[in-house]
Coordinates of C-alpha atoms in Angstrom, one line a residue:
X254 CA 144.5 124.5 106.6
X255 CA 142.2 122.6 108.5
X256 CA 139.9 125.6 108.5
X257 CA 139.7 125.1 104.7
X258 CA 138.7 121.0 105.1
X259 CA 135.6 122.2 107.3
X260 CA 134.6 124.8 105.3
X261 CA 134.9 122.4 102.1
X262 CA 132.4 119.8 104.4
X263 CA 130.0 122.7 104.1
X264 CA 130.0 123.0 100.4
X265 CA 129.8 119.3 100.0
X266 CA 126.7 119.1 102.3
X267 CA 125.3 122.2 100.3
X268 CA 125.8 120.3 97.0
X269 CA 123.6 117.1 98.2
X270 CA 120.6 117.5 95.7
X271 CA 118.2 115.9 98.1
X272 CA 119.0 118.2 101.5
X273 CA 116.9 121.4 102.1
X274 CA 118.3 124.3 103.5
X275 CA 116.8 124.3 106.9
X276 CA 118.3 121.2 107.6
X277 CA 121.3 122.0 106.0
X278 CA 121.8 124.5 108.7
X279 CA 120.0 122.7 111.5
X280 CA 122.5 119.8 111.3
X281 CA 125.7 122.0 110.6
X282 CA 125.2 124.2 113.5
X283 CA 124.4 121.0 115.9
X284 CA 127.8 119.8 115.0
X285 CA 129.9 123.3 115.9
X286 CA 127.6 123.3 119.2
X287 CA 129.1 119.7 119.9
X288 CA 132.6 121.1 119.6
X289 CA 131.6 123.8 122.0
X290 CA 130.0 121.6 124.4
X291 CA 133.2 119.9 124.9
X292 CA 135.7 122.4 124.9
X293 CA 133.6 124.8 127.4
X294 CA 131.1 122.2 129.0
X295 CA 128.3 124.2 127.3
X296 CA 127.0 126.0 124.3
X297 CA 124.2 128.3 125.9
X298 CA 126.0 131.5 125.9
X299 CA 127.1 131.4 122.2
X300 CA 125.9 132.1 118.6
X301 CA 126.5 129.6 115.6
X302 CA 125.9 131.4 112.1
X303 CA 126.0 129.6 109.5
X304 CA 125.7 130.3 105.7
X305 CA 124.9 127.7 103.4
X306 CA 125.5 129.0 100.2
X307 CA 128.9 130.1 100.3
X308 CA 130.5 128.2 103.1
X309 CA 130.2 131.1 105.9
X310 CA 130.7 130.3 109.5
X311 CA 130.9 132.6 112.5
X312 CA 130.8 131.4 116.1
X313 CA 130.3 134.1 119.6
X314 CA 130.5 133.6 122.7
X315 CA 129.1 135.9 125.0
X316 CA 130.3 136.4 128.8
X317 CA 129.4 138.2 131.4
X318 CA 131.8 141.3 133.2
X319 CA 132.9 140.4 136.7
X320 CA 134.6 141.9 139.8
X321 CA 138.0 140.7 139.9
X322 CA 138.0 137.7 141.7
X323 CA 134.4 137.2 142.2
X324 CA 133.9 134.7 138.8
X325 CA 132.9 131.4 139.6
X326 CA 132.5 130.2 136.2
X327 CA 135.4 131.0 133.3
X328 CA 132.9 129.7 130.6
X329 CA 130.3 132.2 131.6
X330 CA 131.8 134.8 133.2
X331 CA 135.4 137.2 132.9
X332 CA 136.9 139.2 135.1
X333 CA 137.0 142.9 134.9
X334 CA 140.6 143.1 134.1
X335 CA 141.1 140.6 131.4
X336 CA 138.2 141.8 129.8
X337 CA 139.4 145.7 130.0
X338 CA 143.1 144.6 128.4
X339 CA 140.8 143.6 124.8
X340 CA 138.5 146.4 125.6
X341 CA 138.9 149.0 127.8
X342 CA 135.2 150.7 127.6
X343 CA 133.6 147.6 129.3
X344 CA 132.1 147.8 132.9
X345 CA 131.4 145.3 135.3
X346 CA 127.6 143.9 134.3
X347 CA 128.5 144.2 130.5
X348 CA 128.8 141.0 128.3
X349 CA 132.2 140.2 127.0
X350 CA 131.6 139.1 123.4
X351 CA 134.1 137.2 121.6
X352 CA 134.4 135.9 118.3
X353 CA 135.6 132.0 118.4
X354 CA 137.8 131.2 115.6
X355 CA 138.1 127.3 113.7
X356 CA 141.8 127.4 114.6
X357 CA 141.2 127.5 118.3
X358 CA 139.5 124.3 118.0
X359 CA 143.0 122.4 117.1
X360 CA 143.4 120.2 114.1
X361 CA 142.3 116.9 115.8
X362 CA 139.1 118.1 116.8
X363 CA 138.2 119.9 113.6
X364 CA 139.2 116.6 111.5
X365 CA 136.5 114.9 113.7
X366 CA 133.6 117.4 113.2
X367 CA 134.5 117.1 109.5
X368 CA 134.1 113.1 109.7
X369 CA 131.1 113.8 111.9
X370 CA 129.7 116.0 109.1
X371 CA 130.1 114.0 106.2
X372 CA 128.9 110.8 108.1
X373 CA 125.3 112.6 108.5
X374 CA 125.4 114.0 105.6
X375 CA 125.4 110.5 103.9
X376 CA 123.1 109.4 106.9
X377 CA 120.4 111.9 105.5
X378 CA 120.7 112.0 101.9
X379 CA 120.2 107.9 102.2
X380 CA 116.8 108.9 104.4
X381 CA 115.8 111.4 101.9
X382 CA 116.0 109.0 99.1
X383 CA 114.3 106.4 101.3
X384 CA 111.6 108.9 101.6
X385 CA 111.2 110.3 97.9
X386 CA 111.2 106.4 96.3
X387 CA 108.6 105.3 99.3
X388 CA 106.2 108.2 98.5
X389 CA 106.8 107.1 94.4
X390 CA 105.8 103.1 94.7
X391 CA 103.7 102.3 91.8
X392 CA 104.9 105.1 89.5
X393 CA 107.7 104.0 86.5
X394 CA 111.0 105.5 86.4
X395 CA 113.3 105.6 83.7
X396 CA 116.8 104.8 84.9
X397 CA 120.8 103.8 82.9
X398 CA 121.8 100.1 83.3
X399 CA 125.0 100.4 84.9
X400 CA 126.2 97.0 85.7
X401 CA 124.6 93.7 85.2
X402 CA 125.0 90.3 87.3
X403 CA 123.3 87.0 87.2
X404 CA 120.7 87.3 89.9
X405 CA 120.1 91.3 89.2
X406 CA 121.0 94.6 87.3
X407 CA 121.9 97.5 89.0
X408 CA 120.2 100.9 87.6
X409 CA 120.6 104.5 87.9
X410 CA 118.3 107.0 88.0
X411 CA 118.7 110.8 86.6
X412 CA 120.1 112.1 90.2
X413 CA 122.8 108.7 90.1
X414 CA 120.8 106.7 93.1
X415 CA 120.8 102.9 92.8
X416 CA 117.8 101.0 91.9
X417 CA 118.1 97.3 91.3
X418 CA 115.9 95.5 89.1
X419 CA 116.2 91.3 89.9
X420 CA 116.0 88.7 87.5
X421 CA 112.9 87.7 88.6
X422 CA 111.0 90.9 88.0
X423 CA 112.9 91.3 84.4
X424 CA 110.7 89.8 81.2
X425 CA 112.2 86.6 79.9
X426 CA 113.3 88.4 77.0
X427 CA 115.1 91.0 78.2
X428 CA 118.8 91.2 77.5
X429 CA 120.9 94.8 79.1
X430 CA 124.1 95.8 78.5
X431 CA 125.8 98.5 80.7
X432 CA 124.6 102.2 78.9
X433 CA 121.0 100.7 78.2
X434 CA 118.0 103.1 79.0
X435 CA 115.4 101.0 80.8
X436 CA 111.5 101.7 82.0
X437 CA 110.3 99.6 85.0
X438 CA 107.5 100.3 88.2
X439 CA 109.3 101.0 91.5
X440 CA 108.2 98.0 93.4
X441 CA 109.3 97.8 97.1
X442 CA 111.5 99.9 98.9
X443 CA 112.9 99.1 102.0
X444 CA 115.7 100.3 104.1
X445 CA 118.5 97.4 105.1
X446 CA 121.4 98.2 107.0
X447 CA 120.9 101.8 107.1
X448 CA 121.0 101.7 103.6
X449 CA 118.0 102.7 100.8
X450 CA 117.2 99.3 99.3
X451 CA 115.0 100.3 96.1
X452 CA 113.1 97.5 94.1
X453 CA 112.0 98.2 90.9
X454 CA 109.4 95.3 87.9
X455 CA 109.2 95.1 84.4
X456 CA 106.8 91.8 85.3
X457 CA 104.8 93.5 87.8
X458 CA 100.8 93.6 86.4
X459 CA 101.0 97.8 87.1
X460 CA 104.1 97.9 85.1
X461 CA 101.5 97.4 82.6
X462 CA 98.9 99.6 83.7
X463 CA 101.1 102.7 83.8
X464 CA 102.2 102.4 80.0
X465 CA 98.0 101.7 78.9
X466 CA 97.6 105.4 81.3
X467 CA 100.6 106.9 79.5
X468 CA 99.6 105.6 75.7
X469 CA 95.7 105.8 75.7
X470 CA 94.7 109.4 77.2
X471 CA 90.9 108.0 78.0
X472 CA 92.6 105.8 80.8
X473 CA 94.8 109.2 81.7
X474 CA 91.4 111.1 82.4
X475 CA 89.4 108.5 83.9
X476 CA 86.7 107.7 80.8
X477 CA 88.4 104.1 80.7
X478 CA 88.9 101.9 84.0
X479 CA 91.4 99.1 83.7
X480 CA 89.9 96.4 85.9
X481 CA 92.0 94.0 86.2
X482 CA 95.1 93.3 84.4
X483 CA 96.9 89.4 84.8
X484 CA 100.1 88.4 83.1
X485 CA 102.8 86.0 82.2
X486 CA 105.6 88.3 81.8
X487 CA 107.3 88.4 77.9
X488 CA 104.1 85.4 76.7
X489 CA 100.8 86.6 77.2
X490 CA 98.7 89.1 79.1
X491 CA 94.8 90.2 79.5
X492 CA 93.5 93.5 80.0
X493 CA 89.7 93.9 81.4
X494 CA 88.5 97.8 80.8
X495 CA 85.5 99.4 81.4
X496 CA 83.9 102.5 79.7
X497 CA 82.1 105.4 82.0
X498 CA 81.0 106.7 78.3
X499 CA 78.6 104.7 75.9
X500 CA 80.1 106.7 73.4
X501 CA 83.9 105.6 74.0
X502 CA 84.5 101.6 72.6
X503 CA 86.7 101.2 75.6
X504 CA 88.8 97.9 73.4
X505 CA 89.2 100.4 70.3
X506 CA 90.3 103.0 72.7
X507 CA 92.9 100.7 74.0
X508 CA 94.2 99.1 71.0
X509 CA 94.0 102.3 68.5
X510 CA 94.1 102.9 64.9
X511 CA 95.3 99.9 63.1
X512 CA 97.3 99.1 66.8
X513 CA 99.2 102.1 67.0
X514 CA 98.4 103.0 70.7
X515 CA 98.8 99.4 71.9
X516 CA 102.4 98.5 69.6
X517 CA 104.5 100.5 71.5
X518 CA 103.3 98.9 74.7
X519 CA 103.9 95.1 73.3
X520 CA 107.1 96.5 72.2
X521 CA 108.1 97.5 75.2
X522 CA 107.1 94.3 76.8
X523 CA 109.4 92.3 74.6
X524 CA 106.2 91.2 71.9
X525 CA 103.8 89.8 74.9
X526 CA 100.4 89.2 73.4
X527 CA 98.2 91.4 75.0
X528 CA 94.4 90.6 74.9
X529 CA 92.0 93.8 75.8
X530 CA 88.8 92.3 76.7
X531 CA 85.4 94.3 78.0
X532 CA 84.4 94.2 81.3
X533 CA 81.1 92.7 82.0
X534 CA 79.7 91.6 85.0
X535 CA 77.8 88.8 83.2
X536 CA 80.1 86.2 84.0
X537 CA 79.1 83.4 81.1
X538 CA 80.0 86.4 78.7
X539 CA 82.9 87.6 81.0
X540 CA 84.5 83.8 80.4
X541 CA 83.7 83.3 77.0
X542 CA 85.9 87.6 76.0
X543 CA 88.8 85.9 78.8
X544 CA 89.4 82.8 76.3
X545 CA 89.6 84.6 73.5
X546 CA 90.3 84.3 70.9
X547 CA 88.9 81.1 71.2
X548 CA 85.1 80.5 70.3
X549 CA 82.8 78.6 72.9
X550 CA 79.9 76.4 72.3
X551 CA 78.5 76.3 75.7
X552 CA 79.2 76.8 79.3
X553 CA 78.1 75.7 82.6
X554 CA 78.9 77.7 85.7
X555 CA 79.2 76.3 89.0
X556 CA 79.1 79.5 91.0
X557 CA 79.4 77.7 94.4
X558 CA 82.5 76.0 93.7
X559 CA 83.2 79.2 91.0
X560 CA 84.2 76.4 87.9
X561 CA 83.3 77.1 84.4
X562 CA 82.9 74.0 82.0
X563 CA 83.5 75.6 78.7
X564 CA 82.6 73.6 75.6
X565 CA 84.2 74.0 72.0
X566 CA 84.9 72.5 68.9
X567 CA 87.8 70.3 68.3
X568 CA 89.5 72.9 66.4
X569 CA 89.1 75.4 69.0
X570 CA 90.3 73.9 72.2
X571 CA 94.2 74.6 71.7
X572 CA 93.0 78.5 70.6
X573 CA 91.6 78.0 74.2
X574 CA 94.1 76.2 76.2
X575 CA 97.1 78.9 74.4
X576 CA 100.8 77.8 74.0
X577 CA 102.1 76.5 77.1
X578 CA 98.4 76.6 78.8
X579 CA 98.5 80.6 79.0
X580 CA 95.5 81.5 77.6
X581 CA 93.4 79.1 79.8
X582 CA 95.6 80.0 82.6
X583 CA 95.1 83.7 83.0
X584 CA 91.3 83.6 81.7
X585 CA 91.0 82.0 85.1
X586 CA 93.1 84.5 87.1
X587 CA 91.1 87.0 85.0
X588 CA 87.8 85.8 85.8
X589 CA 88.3 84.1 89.2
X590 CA 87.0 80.9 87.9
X591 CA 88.7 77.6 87.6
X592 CA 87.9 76.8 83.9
X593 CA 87.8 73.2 82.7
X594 CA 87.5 72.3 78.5
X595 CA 86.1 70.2 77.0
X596 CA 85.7 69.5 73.2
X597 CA 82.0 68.6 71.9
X598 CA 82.3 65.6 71.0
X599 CA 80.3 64.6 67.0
X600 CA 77.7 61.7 66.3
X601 CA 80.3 59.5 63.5
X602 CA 83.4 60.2 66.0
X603 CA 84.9 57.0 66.8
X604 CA 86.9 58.7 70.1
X605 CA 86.8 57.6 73.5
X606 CA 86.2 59.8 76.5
X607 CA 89.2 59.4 78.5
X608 CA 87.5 58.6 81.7
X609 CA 87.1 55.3 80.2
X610 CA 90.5 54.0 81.1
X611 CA 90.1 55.3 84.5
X612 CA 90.4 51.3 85.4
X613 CA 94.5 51.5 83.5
X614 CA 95.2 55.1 84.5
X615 CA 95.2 57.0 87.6
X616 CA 92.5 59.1 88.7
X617 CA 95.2 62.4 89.6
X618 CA 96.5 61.8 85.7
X619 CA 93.4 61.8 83.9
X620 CA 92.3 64.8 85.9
X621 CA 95.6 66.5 84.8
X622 CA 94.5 66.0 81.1
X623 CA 91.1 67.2 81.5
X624 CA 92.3 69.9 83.4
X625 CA 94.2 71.2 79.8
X626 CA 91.2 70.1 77.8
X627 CA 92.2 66.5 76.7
X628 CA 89.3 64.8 77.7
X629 CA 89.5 61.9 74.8
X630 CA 91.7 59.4 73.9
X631 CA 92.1 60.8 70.2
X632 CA 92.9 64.5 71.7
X633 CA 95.8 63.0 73.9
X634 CA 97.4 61.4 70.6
X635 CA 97.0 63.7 68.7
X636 CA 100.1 65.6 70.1
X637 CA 103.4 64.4 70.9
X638 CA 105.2 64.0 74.1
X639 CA 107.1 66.9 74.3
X640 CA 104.2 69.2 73.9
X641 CA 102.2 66.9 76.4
X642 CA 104.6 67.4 79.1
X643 CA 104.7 70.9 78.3
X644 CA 100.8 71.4 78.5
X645 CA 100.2 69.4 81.6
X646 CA 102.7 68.7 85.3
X647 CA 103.3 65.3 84.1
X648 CA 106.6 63.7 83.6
X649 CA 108.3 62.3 80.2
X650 CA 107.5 58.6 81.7
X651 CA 103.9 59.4 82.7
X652 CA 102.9 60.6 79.4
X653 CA 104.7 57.6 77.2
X654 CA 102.5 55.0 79.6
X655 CA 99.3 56.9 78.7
X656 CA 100.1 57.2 75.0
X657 CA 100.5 53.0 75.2
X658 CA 97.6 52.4 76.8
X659 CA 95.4 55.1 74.4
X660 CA 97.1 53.7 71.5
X661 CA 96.1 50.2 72.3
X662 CA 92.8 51.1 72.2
X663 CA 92.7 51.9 68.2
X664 CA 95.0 48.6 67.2

């Protein structure tokens, strides 16, 4: 019986997916020579065979023939009688060999190389996967939600390992229920505790640049370089590509026929807007495609201090700034440039410039507004509260005081 539980070790380590076969044998044979080792004090003098496929083992042990009474070592050596009564053709100087059978072992000490066994075998299969996710960082895998909680879901991939995908690399507007089929980037892996620790995005910018490579073959081949690619995960996101082709529109490329390559990327990102914009190394111009699709006026550049005051129409500045400050938020990331808007102001307008009031409001606020493009008195009123505080770091009680103090002004 306890023959059978060994043997039954050696199928289950066979059927690990991730386990060659010279390993397979390399650690099932150390574990026999172990047994050996401490039942005869050494395994030099003996043969482990193992077969992987069907569950085969054979052990020898070879001796050597001895006078009676002249062996000095049992675990080496047999005397010339006891070897004669198995085998009466053998001569002193001949080796004894002997076939060592599971059973001999005793049931305690086969239960233990069987625990042994399936201990490393979970000890490589967790290195293996270690190995085969570290070598695949930056590629996306396709995995099965399989339980959700709060702070993270847990995924499986096609081979059943664990991936876990936290809430703070899920989009906003992702929702999973157990059975769902999910994409996402492998992240980070790390080992902890002995154990495979696999992190995989959805919010991650190359999340984004794997699905443009797998939807627009030009990026695939290397006609079209994405780069740089900045993103607030489930809102907005801007794509900068470049074309080694004058012949290839690298945008067009990107976006498709009537937006059939780029739909199933938004789609897949829960509807984020995704702004492709061409690369130029003319900064002014570079600026002016990263607002979009706001039109400037005018722009200064402060290369030093790398600011951009951009200058636009009334009616363009909120195109600029973007719902929730987005747009102007990742045109900066995008261009390295800290961007500041302002609106041109016209001949008959009857606005103030906000820096007027500097002597009733606080240096650190006004900045705050200009910093969002609300660099009059009329542009401040003309939103409300809410959308004030949602625009700009300021607090409910902030704002009300500098909607007082604006409104004063026009009484």
């Amino acid at each position: 019986m306890s023959n059978i539980n060994l043997i039954d070790s050696f199928q289950e380590f066979k059927d690990f997916k991730n386990i060659d076969r010279p390993t397979v044998i390399s650690v099932l044979e150390e574990v026999f020579r172990s047994m050996l080792r401490k039942r005869y004090g050494n395994d030099e003098n003996c043969d482990v065979i193992v077969n992987p496929d069907n569950g085969d083992l054979e052990i020898w042990r070879t001796r050597t023939v001895m006078e009676d009474g002249f062996s000095e070592d049992d675990d080496l050596e047999i005397e010339l009688a006891e070897a004669k009564a198995i085998d009466p053709d053998l001569e002193v100087g001949d080796d004894f060999i002997e076939q060592i059978t599971l059973e001999s072992f005793g049931r305690r000490a086969i239960l233990a190389a069987r625990q042994t066994l399936v201990s490393k075998i979970l000890e490589l299969e967790k290195d293996e996967i270690f190995k085969k996710y570290k070598d695949r960082v930056g590629e996306i895998v396709t995995g099965e939600v399989y339980q959700v909680w709060k702070k993270e879901t847990l995924v499986l991939d096609d081979e059943g390992n664990e991936l876990l995908l936290p809430k703070t690399e899920q989009i906003p507007a992702d929702y999973f229920k157990k059975g769902d089929s999910v994409r996402a980037i492998i992240d980070k892996v790390d080992m902890l505790n002995g154990n495979p620790k696999i992190i995989i995005s959805r919010t991650a910018p190359e999340f984004l640049q794997r699905l443009f490579e797998m939807e627009v073959p030009e990026i695939f081949d290397g006609l079209i370089t994405i780069k740089k690619i900045v993103r607030e995960p489930g809102e907005r996101a801007k794509v900068a590509v470049e074309s080694y082709d004058d012949r290839i529109d690298p945008v067009g490329a990107c976006v498709g026929m009537k937006g059939s390559r780029i739909h199933g990327i938004v789609r897949e990102l829960k509807n984020e807007n995704i702004d492709v914009i061409n690369y130029t190394n003319n900064i002014s111009l570079y600026i002016q495609r990263a607002l979009s699709p706001a039109k400037i006026t005018s722009i200064k550049l402060d290369d030093e201090e790398k600011r951009a005051a951009v200058y636009l129409k009334p009616d363009q500045v909120s195109l600029a700034i973007g719902r929730g400050g987005h747009n102007i938020k990742l045109a900066g990331k995008l261009t390295g440039y800290e961007i500041d808007v302002y609106r041109e102001a016209h001949e008959d307008d009857e606005d103030v410039d906000i820096e007027e009031f500097s002597d009733e409001i606080e240096g650190w606020i006004i900045d705050e507004f200009k910093r969002v493009g609300l660099d009059t008195a009329k542009s401040v009123l003309a939103l409300t509260v809410e959308e004030l505080v949602k625009r700009t770091d300021l607090e409910d009680n902030t704002v009300k005081d500098v909607l007082e103090i604006l409104r004063s002004e026009f009484e």
